[in-house]
Short mmCIF file of C-alpha atoms in Angstrom, two decimals:
data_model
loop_
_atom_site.label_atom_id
_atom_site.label_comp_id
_atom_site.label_asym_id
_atom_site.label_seq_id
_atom_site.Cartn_x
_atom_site.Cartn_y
_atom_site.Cartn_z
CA UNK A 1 0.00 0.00 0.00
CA UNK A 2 1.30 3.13 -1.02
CA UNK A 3 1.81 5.87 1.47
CA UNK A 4 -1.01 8.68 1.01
CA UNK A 5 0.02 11.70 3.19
CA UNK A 6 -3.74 13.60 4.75
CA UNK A 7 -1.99 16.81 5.87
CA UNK A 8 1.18 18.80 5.65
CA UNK A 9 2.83 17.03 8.57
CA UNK A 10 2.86 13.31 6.64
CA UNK A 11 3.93 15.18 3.67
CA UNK A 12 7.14 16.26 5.16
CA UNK A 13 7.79 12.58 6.47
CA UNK A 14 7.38 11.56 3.41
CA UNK A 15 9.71 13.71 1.42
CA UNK A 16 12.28 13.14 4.24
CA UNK A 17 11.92 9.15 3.61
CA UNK A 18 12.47 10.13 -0.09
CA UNK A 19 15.79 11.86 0.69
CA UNK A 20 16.91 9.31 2.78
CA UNK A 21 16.03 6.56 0.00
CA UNK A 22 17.49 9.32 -2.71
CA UNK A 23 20.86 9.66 -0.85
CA UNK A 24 22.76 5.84 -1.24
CA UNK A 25 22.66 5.15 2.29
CA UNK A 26 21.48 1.82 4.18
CA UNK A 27 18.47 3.02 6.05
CA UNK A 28 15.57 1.68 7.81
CA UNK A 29 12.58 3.43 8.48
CA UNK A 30 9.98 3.30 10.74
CA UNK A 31 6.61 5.07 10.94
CA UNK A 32 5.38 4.66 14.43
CA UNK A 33 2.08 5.48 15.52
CA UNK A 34 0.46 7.21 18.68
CA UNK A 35 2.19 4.98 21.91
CA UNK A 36 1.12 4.66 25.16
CA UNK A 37 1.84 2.67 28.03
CA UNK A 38 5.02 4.60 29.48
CA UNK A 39 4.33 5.95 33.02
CA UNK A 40 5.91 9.31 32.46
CA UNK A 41 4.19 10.28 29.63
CA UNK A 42 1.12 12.76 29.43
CA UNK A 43 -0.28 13.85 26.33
CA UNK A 44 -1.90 11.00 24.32
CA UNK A 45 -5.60 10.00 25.54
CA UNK A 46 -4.54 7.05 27.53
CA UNK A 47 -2.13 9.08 29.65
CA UNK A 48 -5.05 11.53 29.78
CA UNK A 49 -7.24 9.05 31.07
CA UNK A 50 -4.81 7.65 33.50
CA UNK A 51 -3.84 10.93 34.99
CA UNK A 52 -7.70 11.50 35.62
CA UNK A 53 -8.24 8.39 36.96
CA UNK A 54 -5.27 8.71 39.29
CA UNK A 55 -6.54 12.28 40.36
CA UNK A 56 -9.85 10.95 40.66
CA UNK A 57 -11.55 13.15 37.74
CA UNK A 58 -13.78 12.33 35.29
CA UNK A 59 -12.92 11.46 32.01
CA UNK A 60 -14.51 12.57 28.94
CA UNK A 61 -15.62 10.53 25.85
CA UNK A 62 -16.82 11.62 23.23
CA UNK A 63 -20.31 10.67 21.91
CA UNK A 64 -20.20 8.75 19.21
CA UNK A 65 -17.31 6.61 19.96
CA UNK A 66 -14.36 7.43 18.41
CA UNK A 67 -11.29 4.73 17.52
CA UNK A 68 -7.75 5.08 17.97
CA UNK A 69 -5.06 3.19 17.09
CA UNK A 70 -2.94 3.17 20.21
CA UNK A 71 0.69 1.38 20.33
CA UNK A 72 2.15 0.15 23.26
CA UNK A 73 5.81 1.71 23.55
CA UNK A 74 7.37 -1.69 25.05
CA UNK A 75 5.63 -3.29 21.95
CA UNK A 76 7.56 -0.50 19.46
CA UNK A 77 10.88 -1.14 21.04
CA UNK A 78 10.47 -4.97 20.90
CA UNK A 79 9.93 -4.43 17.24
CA UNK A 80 12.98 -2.07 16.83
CA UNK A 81 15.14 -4.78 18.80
CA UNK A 82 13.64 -7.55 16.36
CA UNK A 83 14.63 -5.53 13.21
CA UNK A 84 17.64 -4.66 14.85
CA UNK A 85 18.52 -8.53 15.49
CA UNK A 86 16.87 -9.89 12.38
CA UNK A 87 18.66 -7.81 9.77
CA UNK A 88 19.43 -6.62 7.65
CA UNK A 89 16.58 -5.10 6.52
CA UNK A 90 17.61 -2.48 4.60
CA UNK A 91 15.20 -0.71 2.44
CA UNK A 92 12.30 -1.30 3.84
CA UNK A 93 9.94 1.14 5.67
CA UNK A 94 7.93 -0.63 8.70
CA UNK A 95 4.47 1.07 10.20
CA UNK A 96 4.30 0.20 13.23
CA UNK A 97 1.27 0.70 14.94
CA UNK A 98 -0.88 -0.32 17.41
CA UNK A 99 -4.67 -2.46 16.73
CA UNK A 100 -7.76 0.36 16.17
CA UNK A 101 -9.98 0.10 18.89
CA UNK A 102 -13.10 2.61 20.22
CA UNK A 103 -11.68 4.96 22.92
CA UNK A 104 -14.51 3.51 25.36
CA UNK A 105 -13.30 0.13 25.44
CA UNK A 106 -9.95 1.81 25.94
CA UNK A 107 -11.74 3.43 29.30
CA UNK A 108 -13.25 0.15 30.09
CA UNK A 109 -9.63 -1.32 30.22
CA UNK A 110 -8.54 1.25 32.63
CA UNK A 111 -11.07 1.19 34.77
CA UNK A 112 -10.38 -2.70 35.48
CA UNK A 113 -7.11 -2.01 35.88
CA UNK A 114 -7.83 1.23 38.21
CA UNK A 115 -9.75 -1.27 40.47
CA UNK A 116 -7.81 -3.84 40.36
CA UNK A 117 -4.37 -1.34 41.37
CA UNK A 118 -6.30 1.41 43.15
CA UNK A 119 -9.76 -0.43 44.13
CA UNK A 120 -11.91 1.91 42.37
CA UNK A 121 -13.24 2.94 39.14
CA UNK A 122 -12.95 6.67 37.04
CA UNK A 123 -15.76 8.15 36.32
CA UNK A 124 -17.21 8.89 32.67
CA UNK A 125 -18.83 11.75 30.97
CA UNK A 126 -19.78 11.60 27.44
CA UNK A 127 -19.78 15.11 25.06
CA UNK A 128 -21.11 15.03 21.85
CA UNK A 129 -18.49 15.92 19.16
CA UNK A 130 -17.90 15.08 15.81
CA UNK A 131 -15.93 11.29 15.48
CA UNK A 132 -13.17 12.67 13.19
CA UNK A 133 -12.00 10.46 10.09
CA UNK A 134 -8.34 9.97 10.15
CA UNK A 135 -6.88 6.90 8.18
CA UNK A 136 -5.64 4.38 10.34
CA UNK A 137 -2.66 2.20 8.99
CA UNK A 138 -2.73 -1.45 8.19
CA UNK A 139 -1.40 -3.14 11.64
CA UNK A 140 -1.66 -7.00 10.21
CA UNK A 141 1.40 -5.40 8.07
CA UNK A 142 3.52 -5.36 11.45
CA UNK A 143 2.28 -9.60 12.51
CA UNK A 144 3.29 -10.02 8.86
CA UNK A 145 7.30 -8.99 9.45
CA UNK A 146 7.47 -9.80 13.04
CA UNK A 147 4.67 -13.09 13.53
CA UNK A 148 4.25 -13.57 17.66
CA UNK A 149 4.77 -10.10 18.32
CA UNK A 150 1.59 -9.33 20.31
CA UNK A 151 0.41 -6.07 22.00
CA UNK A 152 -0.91 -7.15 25.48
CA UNK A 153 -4.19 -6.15 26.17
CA UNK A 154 -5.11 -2.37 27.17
CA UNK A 155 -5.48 -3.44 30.65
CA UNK A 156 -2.34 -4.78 31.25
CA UNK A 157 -1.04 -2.06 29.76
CA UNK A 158 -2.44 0.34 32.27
CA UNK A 159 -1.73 -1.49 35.24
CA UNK A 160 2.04 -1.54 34.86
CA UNK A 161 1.59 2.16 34.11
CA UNK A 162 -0.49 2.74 37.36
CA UNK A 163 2.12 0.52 39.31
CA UNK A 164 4.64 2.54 37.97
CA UNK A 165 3.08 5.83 39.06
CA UNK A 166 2.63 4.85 42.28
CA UNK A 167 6.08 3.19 43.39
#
């Protein structure tokens, strides 16, 4: 699948991956999408959601349910350490990304993990906003180069982020 920039900021990826593909040199590229699941990080939904939960504010969702396509960073660097090992893979440009999945189930994943780490739940309030389109990239691509590398499941993800935060 050929890449299809939606906005000025893919664009100038893009022409960068042509100059790096244009100059002679062995390269490797990667296009990573949103990540999540490191304890120190705070501006991605999931971190959102975490600090509110830890705070014990409400999070917002909006109505209808949007999807995101969330990575989980230990997931990316296992990937980089695979290509790394696996080599040499030079050439080739890798999206890596994490599965598309409704921002409420995301919620749903933290609040299991919230009572299961803090013993109670975050509360939810729902806004109605337009679900924007974005176009989300092709994650079977990433089982296809690496096969067994799995994304654990939001919750666990948010529990080692909420044990993290609280050690």
């Amino acid at each position: 699948l050929a890449p299809d920039p939606w906005d000025d900021y893919g664009a100038s990826k893009l022409e960068a991956e042509h100059l790096l593909h244009a100059s002679g040199r062995k390269v490797v590229i990667f296009r990573a999408g949103a990540m999540f699941g490191h304890p120190a990080r705070e501006s991605k939904f999931p971190d959102l959601a975490l600090q509110a939960a830890l705070a014990g504010q409400c999070v917002t969702l909006a109505t209808p349910p949007r999807c995101e396509d969330y990575l989980d960073v230990e997931q990316m660097a296992r990937a980089l350490v695979r290509v790394c090992g696996d080599g040499p893979h030079w050439g080739r440009t890798f999206n890596i990304t994490g599965p598309v999945r409704p921002l409420d189930g995301i919620v749903d994943a933290l609040n299991r993990a919230c009572l299961a780490v803090l013993g109670r739940t975050v509360a939810v309030r729902r806004q109605p906003m337009p679900a924007p389109i974005f176009p989300w990239l092709d994650v079977c691509r990433l089982h296809a180069f690496f096969p067994g590398l799995q994304q654990p499941d939001d919750e666990a993800i948010f529990t080692r982020m909420l044990r993290a935060r609280l050690a």
